[in-house]
Amino acid sequence: MSDDTLSQANIQRFNDVAATWDDKPGRLAMARHVAAAMLKRLAPAGGGRMLEFGCGTGLITALLAPSFHQVVAMDSAPGMLAVLERKIEELPLKNVETFEGDLSQTLPEGAFDAIVSSMTLHHVADVPGLLKRLYGHLSPGGQVALADLDAEDGSFHGDKPGIAHNGFERDDIRRWLEAAGFANIDFDTAYTMEKIGEDGVLRQFPIFLVSAQREQ
Ligand SMILES: C[S@@+](CC[C@H](N)C(=O)[O-])C[C@H]1O[C@@H](n2cnc3c(N)ncnc32)[C@H](O)[C@@H]1O
């Protein structure tokens, strides 16, 4: 499936679920664990500029924002960003700005000290190409911290549209990061999600966090 077809399917799907996205306790627990694993691997001492792509309603954005000077939270679904924009007003999150865009086409301008994302890579067809583009948007010494599903049998999403990958083999991610120029590549298991599939079977889905660094 092309990135364009995937993008359209995802914009529609995530606009439809935006209002109730934060209602699932499992999602909040995953965001807490993934954000904590990201902060352990990132070196945000003194702040810096951070990009989160596929930020959704900002579950992770809100947890990471206090550790950075400036945060750009990017997503392609305006409905998800509208939920985050309410949080920016209400919490408030004064150092967070939103950016609506399809990351297979565009990324926000300027260099970032950290680029993070959770559960979004599996929506992108050309992950090796995206990793190369992310490298070009990092400051020297800047880091990525990317979380997603370990390779699974497809039962995590069932027949939901907009899925490009049934998780990832860690060796593939490592190879793609190395090809993009990254060093200091480390993997953690940030969380294990338990989910009942459409067949009624309870399964465990480990979520990896990979961190990697652009050369100084
Ligand atoms: C599974 S949700 C994860 C949201 C959030 N990171 C979280 O953990 O709650 C995936 C998010 O990626 C966004 N997304 C999917 N494809 C995208 C693309 N091509 N460009 C930008 N955002 C995209 C969706 O709109 C959605 O908000």
CSV table of N, CA and C in Angstrom, one decimal, residues 8-71:
chain,number,residue,atom,x,y,z
A,8,GLN,N,-4.3,8.6,4.2
A,8,GLN,CA,-5.7,8.9,4.1
A,8,GLN,C,-6.5,8.0,5.1
A,9,ALA,N,-6.2,6.7,5.1
A,9,ALA,CA,-6.9,5.8,5.9
A,9,ALA,C,-6.7,6.2,7.4
A,10,ASN,N,-5.5,6.5,7.7
A,10,ASN,CA,-5.2,6.8,9.1
A,10,ASN,C,-5.8,8.2,9.6
A,11,ILE,N,-5.8,9.2,8.7
A,11,ILE,CA,-6.4,10.4,9.1
A,11,ILE,C,-7.9,10.2,9.4
A,12,GLN,N,-8.6,9.4,8.6
A,12,GLN,CA,-10.0,9.2,8.9
A,12,GLN,C,-10.2,8.4,10.2
A,13,ARG,N,-9.4,7.3,10.3
A,13,ARG,CA,-9.6,6.4,11.5
A,13,ARG,C,-9.3,7.2,12.8
A,14,PHE,N,-8.2,8.0,12.8
A,14,PHE,CA,-7.8,8.6,14.1
A,14,PHE,C,-8.7,9.9,14.3
A,15,ASN,N,-9.2,10.5,13.3
A,15,ASN,CA,-10.2,11.6,13.6
A,15,ASN,C,-11.4,11.0,14.3
A,16,ASP,N,-11.8,9.8,13.8
A,16,ASP,CA,-13.0,9.1,14.3
A,16,ASP,C,-12.9,8.7,15.8
A,17,VAL,N,-11.7,8.3,16.2
A,17,VAL,CA,-11.5,7.8,17.6
A,17,VAL,C,-10.9,8.9,18.6
A,18,ALA,N,-10.6,10.1,18.0
A,18,ALA,CA,-9.9,11.1,18.9
A,18,ALA,C,-10.6,11.4,20.2
A,19,ALA,N,-11.9,11.6,20.1
A,19,ALA,CA,-12.6,12.0,21.4
A,19,ALA,C,-12.6,11.0,22.5
A,20,THR,N,-12.4,9.7,22.2
A,20,THR,CA,-12.4,8.7,23.2
A,20,THR,C,-11.0,8.0,23.4
A,21,TRP,N,-10.0,8.6,22.7
A,21,TRP,CA,-8.6,7.9,22.7
A,21,TRP,C,-8.1,7.8,24.1
A,22,ASP,N,-8.3,8.8,24.9
A,22,ASP,CA,-7.7,8.8,26.3
A,22,ASP,C,-8.5,8.0,27.3
A,23,ASP,N,-9.6,7.4,26.9
A,23,ASP,CA,-10.5,6.7,27.8
A,23,ASP,C,-9.9,5.3,28.2
A,24,LYS,N,-9.0,4.7,27.4
A,24,LYS,CA,-8.6,3.4,27.7
A,24,LYS,C,-7.4,3.3,28.7
A,25,PRO,N,-7.6,2.8,29.9
A,25,PRO,CA,-6.5,2.7,30.9
A,25,PRO,C,-5.2,2.1,30.4
A,26,GLY,N,-5.4,1.1,29.5
A,26,GLY,CA,-4.2,0.4,29.0
A,26,GLY,C,-3.3,1.4,28.2
A,27,ARG,N,-4.0,2.3,27.5
A,27,ARG,CA,-3.2,3.3,26.7
A,27,ARG,C,-2.5,4.3,27.5
A,28,LEU,N,-3.1,4.7,28.7
A,28,LEU,CA,-2.5,5.6,29.6
A,28,LEU,C,-1.3,4.9,30.2
A,29,ALA,N,-1.4,3.7,30.6
A,29,ALA,CA,-0.3,2.9,31.2
A,29,ALA,C,0.8,2.8,30.2
A,30,MET,N,0.5,2.4,29.0
A,30,MET,CA,1.6,2.3,28.0
A,30,MET,C,2.3,3.6,27.8
A,31,ALA,N,1.6,4.7,27.8
A,31,ALA,CA,2.2,6.1,27.6
A,31,ALA,C,3.1,6.4,28.8
A,32,ARG,N,2.7,6.0,30.0
A,32,ARG,CA,3.6,6.3,31.2
A,32,ARG,C,4.8,5.5,31.1
A,33,HIS,N,4.7,4.2,30.7
A,33,HIS,CA,5.9,3.4,30.7
A,33,HIS,C,6.9,3.8,29.5
A,34,VAL,N,6.3,4.1,28.4
A,34,VAL,CA,7.1,4.5,27.2
A,34,VAL,C,7.8,5.8,27.5
A,35,ALA,N,7.1,6.8,28.0
A,35,ALA,CA,7.7,8.1,28.3
A,35,ALA,C,8.8,7.9,29.3
A,36,ALA,N,8.6,7.1,30.4
A,36,ALA,CA,9.7,6.9,31.4
A,36,ALA,C,10.9,6.2,30.7
A,37,ALA,N,10.7,5.3,29.8
A,37,ALA,CA,11.8,4.6,29.1
A,37,ALA,C,12.5,5.6,28.2
A,38,MET,N,11.8,6.5,27.6
A,38,MET,CA,12.4,7.5,26.7
A,38,MET,C,13.3,8.4,27.5
A,39,LEU,N,12.8,8.9,28.7
A,39,LEU,CA,13.5,9.8,29.5
A,39,LEU,C,14.8,9.2,30.0
A,40,LYS,N,14.8,7.9,30.3
A,40,LYS,CA,16.0,7.2,30.7
A,40,LYS,C,17.1,7.2,29.6
A,41,ARG,N,16.6,7.1,28.4
A,41,ARG,CA,17.6,7.0,27.3
A,41,ARG,C,18.0,8.3,26.7
A,42,LEU,N,17.1,9.4,26.8
A,42,LEU,CA,17.4,10.7,26.3
A,42,LEU,C,18.3,11.5,27.2
A,43,ALA,N,19.0,12.5,26.7
A,43,ALA,CA,19.8,13.3,27.6
A,43,ALA,C,19.3,14.7,27.5
A,44,PRO,N,18.1,15.0,28.1
A,44,PRO,CA,17.6,16.3,27.9
A,44,PRO,C,18.1,17.4,28.8
A,45,ALA,N,19.2,17.2,29.5
A,45,ALA,CA,19.7,18.1,30.5
A,45,ALA,C,19.8,19.5,29.9
A,46,GLY,N,19.2,20.4,30.5
A,46,GLY,CA,19.2,21.8,30.0
A,46,GLY,C,18.1,22.0,28.9
A,47,GLY,N,17.3,21.1,28.7
A,47,GLY,CA,16.2,21.3,27.8
A,47,GLY,C,16.6,20.9,26.4
A,48,GLY,N,16.4,21.8,25.4
A,48,GLY,CA,16.6,21.5,24.0
A,48,GLY,C,15.3,21.4,23.3
A,49,ARG,N,15.4,21.2,22.0
A,49,ARG,CA,14.2,21.2,21.1
A,49,ARG,C,13.8,19.7,20.8
A,50,MET,N,12.6,19.4,21.0
A,50,MET,CA,12.1,18.0,20.8
A,50,MET,C,11.0,18.0,19.8
A,51,LEU,N,11.0,17.0,18.9
A,51,LEU,CA,9.9,16.7,18.0
A,51,LEU,C,9.3,15.4,18.4
A,52,GLU,N,8.0,15.3,18.5
A,52,GLU,CA,7.3,14.0,18.6
A,52,GLU,C,6.4,13.9,17.4
A,53,PHE,N,6.6,12.8,16.6
A,53,PHE,CA,5.7,12.6,15.5
A,53,PHE,C,4.7,11.5,15.8
A,54,GLY,N,3.5,11.7,15.3
A,54,GLY,CA,2.4,10.8,15.6
A,54,GLY,C,2.1,11.0,17.1
A,55,CYS,N,2.0,12.2,17.5
A,55,CYS,CA,1.8,12.5,18.9
A,55,CYS,C,0.4,12.2,19.4
A,56,GLY,N,-0.6,12.1,18.4
A,56,GLY,CA,-1.9,11.8,18.8
A,56,GLY,C,-2.5,12.9,19.7
A,57,THR,N,-3.1,12.4,20.8
A,57,THR,CA,-3.8,13.4,21.8
A,57,THR,C,-2.7,13.9,22.8
A,58,GLY,N,-1.5,13.6,22.6
A,58,GLY,CA,-0.4,14.1,23.5
A,58,GLY,C,-0.2,13.4,24.8
A,59,LEU,N,-0.6,12.1,24.9
A,59,LEU,CA,-0.4,11.4,26.1
A,59,LEU,C,1.1,11.4,26.5
A,60,ILE,N,2.0,11.2,25.5
A,60,ILE,CA,3.4,11.2,25.8
A,60,ILE,C,4.0,12.6,25.8
A,61,THR,N,3.4,13.4,24.9
A,61,THR,CA,3.9,14.8,24.9
A,61,THR,C,3.8,15.5,26.2
A,62,ALA,N,2.7,15.3,26.9
A,62,ALA,CA,2.5,16.0,28.2
A,62,ALA,C,3.5,15.5,29.2
A,63,LEU,N,3.9,14.2,29.2
A,63,LEU,CA,4.9,13.7,30.1
A,63,LEU,C,6.3,14.1,29.9
A,64,LEU,N,6.6,14.3,28.6
A,64,LEU,CA,8.0,14.7,28.2
A,64,LEU,C,8.2,16.2,28.2
A,65,ALA,N,7.2,17.0,28.0
A,65,ALA,CA,7.3,18.4,27.8
A,65,ALA,C,8.1,19.1,28.9
A,66,PRO,N,7.9,18.8,30.2
A,66,PRO,CA,8.7,19.5,31.2
A,66,PRO,C,10.2,19.3,31.1
A,67,SER,N,10.7,18.3,30.4
A,67,SER,CA,12.1,18.0,30.3
A,67,SER,C,12.7,18.8,29.1
A,68,PHE,N,12.0,19.5,28.3
A,68,PHE,CA,12.5,20.1,27.1
A,68,PHE,C,12.1,21.6,27.1
A,69,HIS,N,13.0,22.4,26.4
A,69,HIS,CA,12.7,23.8,26.3
A,69,HIS,C,11.6,24.1,25.3
A,70,GLN,N,11.6,23.4,24.2
A,70,GLN,CA,10.6,23.6,23.2
A,70,GLN,C,10.2,22.2,22.6
A,71,VAL,N,8.9,22.0,22.4
A,71,VAL,CA,8.4,20.8,21.8
A,71,VAL,C,7.5,21.1,20.6
